[in-house]
Coordinates of N, CA and C in Angstrom, one line a residue:
M1 N 98.1 15.5 196.2 CA 99.4 16.0 196.0 C 100.4 14.8 195.6
V2 N 101.3 15.3 194.9 CA 102.4 14.4 194.5 C 103.8 14.9 194.8
D3 N 104.5 14.3 195.2 CA 106.0 14.7 195.6 C 106.5 15.3 194.0
N4 N 107.2 16.2 194.1 CA 107.9 16.7 192.8 C 108.7 15.8 192.2
S5 N 109.4 14.9 192.9 CA 110.3 13.9 192.3 C 109.7 12.9 191.6
R6 N 108.3 12.8 191.7 CA 107.7 11.7 191.4 C 106.6 12.1 190.0
I7 N 106.9 13.4 189.8 CA 105.9 13.9 188.7 C 106.5 13.3 187.4
I8 N 105.8 12.8 186.4 CA 106.2 12.5 185.1 C 105.9 13.5 184.1
D9 N 106.9 14.3 183.8 CA 106.8 15.5 183.0 C 107.7 15.3 181.7
G10 N 108.3 14.4 181.5 CA 109.0 14.2 180.2 C 110.4 14.5 180.4
T11 N 110.8 15.2 181.4 CA 112.1 15.7 181.4 C 113.2 14.8 181.5
A12 N 112.9 13.4 182.2 CA 113.8 12.4 182.3 C 114.1 11.4 181.0
I13 N 113.4 11.9 180.0 CA 113.3 11.0 178.7 C 114.7 11.3 178.0
R14 N 115.2 10.2 177.5 CA 116.6 10.1 177.1 C 116.6 9.4 175.7
L15 N 117.8 9.6 174.9 CA 118.1 8.9 173.7 C 117.9 7.4 174.0
G16 N 117.3 6.7 173.1 CA 117.2 5.3 173.3 C 116.0 4.6 174.2
H17 N 115.3 5.5 174.8 CA 114.2 5.1 175.7 C 113.2 4.6 174.6
Q18 N 112.6 3.6 175.1 CA 111.5 2.7 174.3 C 110.0 3.2 174.6
L19 N 109.3 3.3 173.5 CA 108.0 3.4 173.6 C 107.2 2.1 173.8
I20 N 106.4 2.0 174.8 CA 105.5 0.8 175.0 C 104.1 1.4 174.8
G21 N 103.5 0.8 173.9 CA 102.1 1.0 173.5 C 101.2 0.0 174.3
I22 N 100.2 0.7 174.9 CA 99.2 -0.3 175.5 C 98.0 -0.2 174.8
G23 N 97.5 -1.3 174.4 CA 96.3 -1.5 173.4 C 95.1 -0.8 174.0
S24 N 94.3 -0.3 172.9 CA 93.1 0.4 173.4 C 91.9 -0.7 173.2
S25 N 90.7 -0.3 173.7 CA 89.6 -1.2 173.7 C 88.8 -0.9 172.3
G26 N 89.2 0.0 171.6 CA 88.4 0.4 170.5 C 88.6 1.9 170.0
L27 N 87.5 2.5 169.7 CA 87.6 4.0 169.3 C 87.9 4.6 170.6
H28 N 87.4 4.3 171.7 CA 87.4 5.2 172.9 C 86.6 6.2 172.6
S29 N 86.9 7.5 173.1 CA 85.9 8.6 172.8 C 86.3 9.6 171.7
N30 N 87.1 9.1 170.8 CA 87.7 10.0 169.9 C 87.2 9.5 168.4
G31 N 87.1 10.7 167.5 CA 86.8 10.5 166.1 C 85.2 10.3 165.9
Y32 N 84.4 10.4 167.0 CA 83.0 10.1 166.5 C 82.2 10.9 165.6
S33 N 82.8 12.0 165.3 CA 82.3 12.9 164.2 C 82.5 12.3 162.9
L34 N 83.6 11.9 162.7 CA 84.1 11.0 161.5 C 83.4 9.8 161.4
V35 N 83.3 9.0 162.5 CA 82.5 7.7 162.4 C 81.1 8.1 162.0
R36 N 80.5 8.9 162.5 CA 79.1 9.2 162.4 C 79.0 9.5 160.7
K37 N 79.9 10.4 160.3 CA 79.8 10.7 158.9 C 80.0 9.5 158.0
I38 N 80.9 8.7 158.3 CA 81.2 7.5 157.5 C 80.1 6.5 157.6
C39 N 79.8 6.0 158.8 CA 78.8 5.0 159.1 C 77.4 5.3 158.7
F40 N 77.0 6.4 159.1 CA 75.5 6.8 159.1 C 75.1 7.7 157.9
D41 N 76.1 8.7 157.6 CA 75.8 9.6 156.5 C 76.2 9.1 155.1
L42 N 77.4 8.5 155.1 CA 77.9 7.8 153.8 C 77.3 6.4 153.5
L43 N 77.5 5.6 154.5 CA 77.2 4.2 154.3 C 75.7 3.9 154.5
K44 N 75.1 4.9 155.3 CA 73.5 4.8 155.7 C 73.4 3.5 156.4
L45 N 74.3 3.3 157.2 CA 74.2 1.9 158.1 C 73.1 2.3 159.2
E46 N 72.5 1.3 159.9 CA 71.7 1.4 161.2 C 72.7 0.9 162.3
V47 N 72.4 1.2 163.5 CA 73.2 0.7 164.5 C 73.3 -0.8 164.8
D48 N 72.2 -1.5 164.3 CA 72.0 -2.9 164.4 C 72.7 -3.7 163.3
A49 N 73.4 -2.9 162.3 CA 73.8 -3.6 161.1 C 75.1 -4.6 161.4
Y50 N 75.0 -5.6 161.0 CA 76.1 -6.5 161.1 C 77.2 -6.2 160.2
I51 N 78.4 -6.0 160.8 CA 79.6 -5.7 160.0 C 80.4 -7.0 160.1
P52 N 80.5 -7.7 158.9 CA 81.4 -8.9 159.0 C 82.7 -8.6 159.2
E53 N 83.4 -7.6 159.1 CA 84.8 -7.3 159.3 C 85.0 -7.1 160.9
L54 N 84.0 -6.7 161.6 CA 84.2 -6.6 163.2 C 83.6 -7.8 163.8
G55 N 82.8 -8.7 163.1 CA 82.1 -9.9 163.7 C 81.1 -9.4 164.7
K56 N 80.4 -8.4 164.5 CA 79.3 -8.0 165.4 C 78.6 -6.8 164.7
P57 N 77.4 -6.5 165.3 CA 76.6 -5.3 165.0 C 77.5 -4.0 165.2
L58 N 77.2 -3.1 164.3 CA 78.1 -1.8 164.3 C 77.9 -1.1 165.7
G59 N 76.6 -1.0 166.3 CA 76.5 -0.4 167.6 C 77.2 -1.2 168.6
E60 N 77.3 -2.4 168.7 CA 78.2 -3.1 169.8 C 79.5 -2.5 169.8
E61 N 80.1 -2.3 168.4 CA 81.4 -1.8 168.5 C 81.6 -0.5 169.0
L62 N 80.6 0.6 168.5 CA 80.6 1.9 169.0 C 80.5 2.2 170.4
I63 N 79.9 1.2 171.1 CA 79.7 1.5 172.6 C 80.6 0.7 173.5
I64 N 81.8 0.2 172.9 CA 82.8 -0.5 173.7 C 83.2 0.7 174.6
P65 N 83.2 0.4 176.0 CA 83.9 1.3 177.0 C 85.2 1.6 176.6
T66 N 85.5 2.8 176.9 CA 87.0 3.4 177.0 C 87.8 2.6 178.0
R67 N 88.9 2.2 177.7 CA 89.7 1.4 178.6 C 90.3 2.7 179.5
I68 N 90.6 2.4 180.8 CA 91.0 3.3 181.7 C 92.4 2.9 182.2
Y69 N 93.3 3.5 182.1 CA 94.8 3.0 182.5 C 95.3 3.3 183.7
A70 N 94.6 4.2 184.5 CA 95.2 4.6 185.9 C 95.7 3.5 186.7
D71 N 94.9 2.4 186.9 CA 95.3 1.4 187.7 C 96.6 0.6 187.2
T72 N 96.7 0.4 186.0 CA 97.8 -0.2 185.2 C 98.9 0.6 185.3
I73 N 98.8 1.9 185.1 CA 100.0 2.7 185.3 C 100.5 2.8 186.7
Q74 N 99.6 3.0 187.7 CA 99.9 2.9 189.1 C 100.8 1.7 189.5
G75 N 100.3 0.5 188.8 CA 101.0 -0.8 189.2 C 102.4 -0.8 188.7
L76 N 102.5 -0.2 187.6 CA 104.0 -0.1 187.0 C 104.9 0.9 187.8
L77 N 104.3 1.9 188.1 CA 105.2 3.1 188.8 C 105.6 2.6 190.0
K78 N 105.0 1.5 190.9 CA 105.4 1.1 192.2 C 106.9 0.8 192.1
D79 N 107.6 0.3 191.0 CA 108.8 -0.3 191.0 C 109.5 -0.2 189.7
L80 N 109.0 0.6 188.7 CA 109.6 0.6 187.4 C 109.7 2.1 187.0
P81 N 110.8 2.4 186.4 CA 110.9 3.8 186.0 C 109.9 4.1 184.7
I82 N 109.1 5.0 184.6 CA 108.3 5.6 183.5 C 108.8 7.0 183.4
H83 N 109.3 7.4 182.3 CA 109.8 8.8 182.1 C 108.6 9.6 181.2
G84 N 107.8 9.0 180.8 CA 106.9 9.7 180.0 C 105.6 9.1 179.7
L85 N 104.5 9.5 179.7 CA 103.0 8.9 179.4 C 102.4 10.0 178.3
A86 N 101.9 9.2 177.5 CA 100.9 9.9 176.5 C 99.7 9.1 176.3
H87 N 98.5 9.8 176.8 CA 97.2 9.2 176.6 C 96.7 9.5 175.2
I88 N 96.4 8.6 174.3 CA 96.1 8.8 172.9 C 94.7 9.2 172.8
T89 N 94.4 10.4 172.7 CA 93.1 10.9 172.7 C 93.1 11.6 171.4
G90 N 92.2 12.6 171.4 CA 92.1 13.4 170.2 C 93.3 14.0 169.8
G91 N 93.5 13.8 168.5 CA 95.1 14.2 167.8 C 95.9 12.9 167.6
G92 N 95.2 11.8 168.1 CA 96.0 10.4 167.8 C 97.4 10.5 168.3
I93 N 98.1 9.5 167.9 CA 99.6 9.3 168.2 C 100.2 10.5 167.8
V94 N 99.9 11.0 166.6 CA 100.8 12.0 165.9 C 100.8 13.2 166.8
D95 N 99.7 13.9 167.4 CA 99.9 15.0 168.1 C 100.2 14.7 169.8
N96 N 99.7 13.6 170.2 CA 99.8 13.4 171.6 C 101.4 12.9 172.1
I97 N 102.0 12.0 171.3 CA 103.4 11.6 171.7 C 104.3 12.8 171.8
V98 N 104.3 13.8 170.7 CA 105.3 14.7 170.7 C 105.2 15.7 171.9
R99 N 104.1 15.8 172.5 CA 103.9 16.9 173.4 C 104.6 16.6 174.5
I100 N 105.2 15.3 174.9 CA 105.8 15.0 176.0 C 107.2 14.7 175.8
I101 N 107.7 14.9 174.7 CA 109.2 14.5 174.3 C 110.1 15.8 174.2
P102 N 111.0 15.9 175.0 CA 112.1 17.1 175.0 C 112.4 17.4 173.5
Q103 N 112.5 18.7 173.2 CA 112.8 19.2 171.9 C 114.0 18.7 171.2
A104 N 114.9 18.3 172.0 CA 116.2 17.7 171.4 C 116.1 16.4 170.7
F105 N 114.8 15.6 171.0 CA 114.7 14.3 170.4 C 113.5 14.3 169.4
S106 N 113.5 13.0 168.7 CA 112.4 12.8 168.0 C 111.9 11.5 168.3
V107 N 110.7 11.1 167.8 CA 110.1 9.9 168.2 C 109.9 9.1 167.0
L108 N 110.6 7.8 167.0 CA 110.5 6.9 165.9 C 109.4 5.9 166.1
I109 N 108.3 5.9 165.4 CA 107.2 4.8 165.7 C 107.4 4.0 164.4
R110 N 107.3 2.6 164.8 CA 107.4 1.5 163.8 C 106.0 1.1 163.5
R111 N 105.7 1.3 162.2 CA 104.4 0.9 161.5 C 104.5 -0.7 161.8
G112 N 103.2 -1.2 162.0 CA 103.1 -2.7 162.1 C 103.5 -3.3 163.4
S113 N 103.9 -2.5 164.3 CA 104.5 -3.1 165.5 C 103.5 -3.3 166.6
W114 N 102.2 -3.2 166.4 CA 101.1 -3.4 167.2 C 99.9 -3.9 166.3
K115 N 98.9 -4.7 167.1 CA 97.8 -5.1 166.5 C 96.8 -4.0 166.3
V116 N 96.2 -3.7 165.2 CA 95.3 -2.6 165.0 C 93.8 -3.3 164.8
P117 N 93.0 -2.9 165.8 CA 91.7 -3.6 165.7 C 90.9 -3.4 164.3
P118 N 90.2 -4.3 164.0 CA 89.5 -4.1 162.7 C 88.5 -2.9 162.3
I119 N 88.0 -2.3 163.5 CA 87.5 -1.0 163.3 C 88.0 0.0 162.5
F120 N 89.3 0.1 162.7 CA 90.0 1.3 162.2 C 90.2 1.0 160.7
A121 N 90.4 -0.4 160.2 CA 90.8 -0.6 158.8 C 89.1 -0.5 158.2
F122 N 88.2 -0.9 158.8 CA 86.8 -0.8 158.2 C 86.5 0.7 158.0
L123 N 86.8 1.5 158.9 CA 86.6 3.1 158.8 C 87.4 3.6 157.7
Q124 N 88.7 3.4 157.7 CA 89.5 3.9 156.6 C 89.1 3.3 155.2
Q125 N 88.9 2.2 155.0 CA 88.4 1.7 153.8 C 87.1 2.2 153.3
A126 N 86.1 2.3 154.2 CA 84.7 2.8 154.0 C 84.7 4.0 153.7
G127 N 85.4 5.0 154.4 CA 85.4 6.3 154.3 C 86.5 6.9 153.4
K128 N 87.4 6.1 152.9 CA 88.4 6.5 152.0 C 89.4 7.5 152.7
V129 N 89.7 7.3 154.0 CA 90.3 8.2 154.9 C 91.9 7.9 154.6
S130 N 92.7 8.9 154.5 CA 94.0 8.9 154.3 C 94.6 8.3 155.5
E131 N 95.9 7.6 155.5 CA 96.5 7.3 156.6 C 97.0 8.5 157.7
A132 N 97.2 9.6 157.2 CA 97.7 10.8 157.9 C 96.5 11.1 158.8
E133 N 95.1 11.2 158.1 CA 94.0 11.6 158.9 C 93.5 10.3 159.9
M134 N 93.9 9.2 159.6 CA 93.6 8.3 160.6 C 94.4 8.4 161.8
L135 N 95.7 8.5 161.5 CA 96.7 8.8 162.7 C 96.6 10.0 163.5
R136 N 95.8 10.9 162.8 CA 95.6 12.3 163.7 C 94.2 12.2 164.3
T137 N 93.3 11.4 163.8 CA 91.9 11.4 164.5 C 91.6 10.2 165.5
F138 N 92.3 9.0 165.1 CA 92.1 7.8 166.0 C 93.3 7.3 166.7
N139 N 92.9 6.5 167.7 CA 94.1 6.0 168.6 C 94.7 4.8 167.7
N140 N 94.0 4.1 166.8 CA 94.4 3.1 166.0 C 94.9 1.9 166.7
G141 N 94.3 1.6 167.8 CA 94.7 0.4 168.7 C 95.7 0.7 169.8
I142 N 96.1 1.9 169.9 CA 97.1 2.3 171.0 C 96.4 3.5 171.8
G143 N 96.1 3.2 173.0 CA 95.4 4.0 173.9 C 96.3 4.9 174.8
M144 N 97.5 4.2 175.1 CA 98.4 4.9 176.1 C 99.8 4.3 175.5
I145 N 100.8 5.4 175.7 CA 102.2 5.2 175.4 C 102.9 5.6 176.6
A146 N 103.7 4.5 177.0 CA 104.6 4.9 178.2 C 106.1 4.8 177.6
V147 N 107.0 5.9 178.0 CA 108.2 6.0 177.5 C 109.2 5.5 178.8
V148 N 110.0 4.3 178.4 CA 110.8 3.8 179.5 C 112.1 3.6 179.0
P149 N 113.1 3.3 180.0 CA 114.4 3.1 179.6 C 114.4 1.6 178.9
D150 N 115.4 1.3 178.0 CA 115.4 0.2 177.3 C 115.6 -1.0 178.3
S151 N 116.2 -0.7 179.4 CA 116.6 -1.8 180.3 C 115.3 -2.3 181.0
V152 N 114.4 -1.8 180.9 CA 113.2 -2.4 181.6 C 111.9 -2.5 180.7
A153 N 112.1 -2.1 179.4 CA 111.1 -2.2 178.4 C 110.4 -3.7 178.3
A154 N 111.3 -4.7 178.4 CA 110.8 -6.1 178.3 C 110.0 -6.3 179.5
E155 N 110.4 -5.9 180.7 CA 109.6 -6.2 181.9 C 108.4 -5.5 182.0
V156 N 108.3 -4.1 181.5 CA 107.1 -3.6 181.4 C 106.0 -4.3 180.5
I157 N 106.5 -4.9 179.4 CA 105.6 -5.5 178.5 C 105.1 -6.8 179.0
E158 N 106.1 -7.5 179.8 CA 105.7 -8.7 180.5 C 104.8 -8.4 181.7
R159 N 104.8 -7.4 182.4 CA 103.9 -7.2 183.4 C 102.6 -6.8 182.8
L160 N 102.6 -6.0 181.8 CA 101.3 -5.7 181.2 C 100.6 -6.7 180.7
T161 N 101.3 -7.8 179.9 CA 100.7 -8.8 179.3 C 100.2 -9.8 180.5
A162 N 100.9 -9.9 181.5 CA 100.3 -10.7 182.7 C 99.0 -10.1 183.1
K163 N 98.8 -8.8 183.0 CA 97.5 -8.2 183.7 C 96.6 -8.2 182.4
N164 N 96.8 -8.9 181.5 CA 95.8 -9.0 180.2 C 95.8 -7.8 179.5
E165 N 96.8 -6.9 179.5 CA 96.8 -5.6 179.0 C 97.7 -5.9 177.7
P166 N 97.1 -5.7 176.4 CA 98.0 -5.8 175.2 C 99.0 -4.7 175.3
A167 N 100.2 -5.2 175.0 CA 101.4 -4.3 175.1 C 102.4 -4.5 174.0
F168 N 102.9 -3.4 173.5 CA 103.8 -3.5 172.2 C 104.9 -2.5 172.3
R169 N 106.1 -3.0 171.9 CA 107.2 -2.1 171.8 C 107.0 -1.3 170.4
I170 N 106.6 0.0 170.4 CA 106.2 0.5 169.1 C 107.2 1.4 168.6
G171 N 108.3 1.6 169.4 CA 109.2 2.7 169.0 C 110.3 3.1 169.9
E172 N 110.9 4.2 169.6 CA 111.9 4.7 170.6 C 112.3 6.1 170.3
I173 N 113.1 6.7 171.3 CA 113.5 8.1 171.3 C 114.8 8.0 170.5
I174 N 114.9 9.0 169.5 CA 115.9 9.1 168.7 C 116.4 10.6 168.7
E175 N 117.7 10.6 168.1 CA 118.3 12.1 168.0 C 117.5 12.8 167.0
R176 N 117.1 14.3 167.3 CA 116.5 14.8 166.3 C 117.5 15.7 165.6
K177 N 117.6 15.6 164.3 CA 118.4 16.4 163.5 C 118.1 17.8 163.4
E178 N 118.9 18.8 163.3 CA 118.5 20.2 163.3 C 117.4 20.4 162.2
G179 N 116.3 21.0 162.7 CA 115.0 21.2 161.9 C 114.4 20.2 161.5
G180 N 114.7 18.9 162.1 CA 114.1 17.6 161.7 C 112.5 17.6 162.4
E181 N 111.9 16.6 161.9 CA 110.6 16.2 162.4 C 110.7 15.8 163.7
R182 N 109.6 16.0 164.4 CA 109.4 15.6 166.0 C 109.0 14.2 165.8
L183 N 108.3 13.7 164.9 CA 107.7 12.3 164.8 C 108.1 11.7 163.5
V184 N 108.9 10.5 163.5 CA 109.3 9.8 162.2 C 108.6 8.5 162.4
W185 N 108.3 8.0 161.2 CA 107.6 6.7 160.8 C 108.5 5.8 160.3
G186 N 108.6 4.7 160.9 CA 109.6 3.6 160.3 C 108.9 2.5 159.9

């Protein structure tokens, strides 16, 4: 059980809050139907095929364990305000971040603000996958997003980095224009 005052349900999210993306370890457990189609059906690769762009055999990339964020987030919650959390699973950033944001706001995500692991560029190019489909199907290098007040964003990144967790300021909460999109790319 958790005390009601400690539930992170997004209701404390406000204008100007920052989105801190925590790096993924790779594909995690999402998009494997598309991965299978590209790598094995289209490219006719074997699991032991060495992929220069990845610097390893395909099979090694595909079995990288999913990063688990529970301990990392618990460590931050001890003394830092986190007002929203989005686990970037099926639906990618596109579907998962808007679920936690109050209707009055939009989310601005800045392209290029984080390091995208090579597996994603490989899949996009080899499968001729549109950017929209990549963002809806895969995590593209961001496994978890924390929504925090601007005043603690730098400290959150500093603490994550100290724990060898790749962390990036990837966007912010902005005002939603009437009838406007919930997710805006910048």
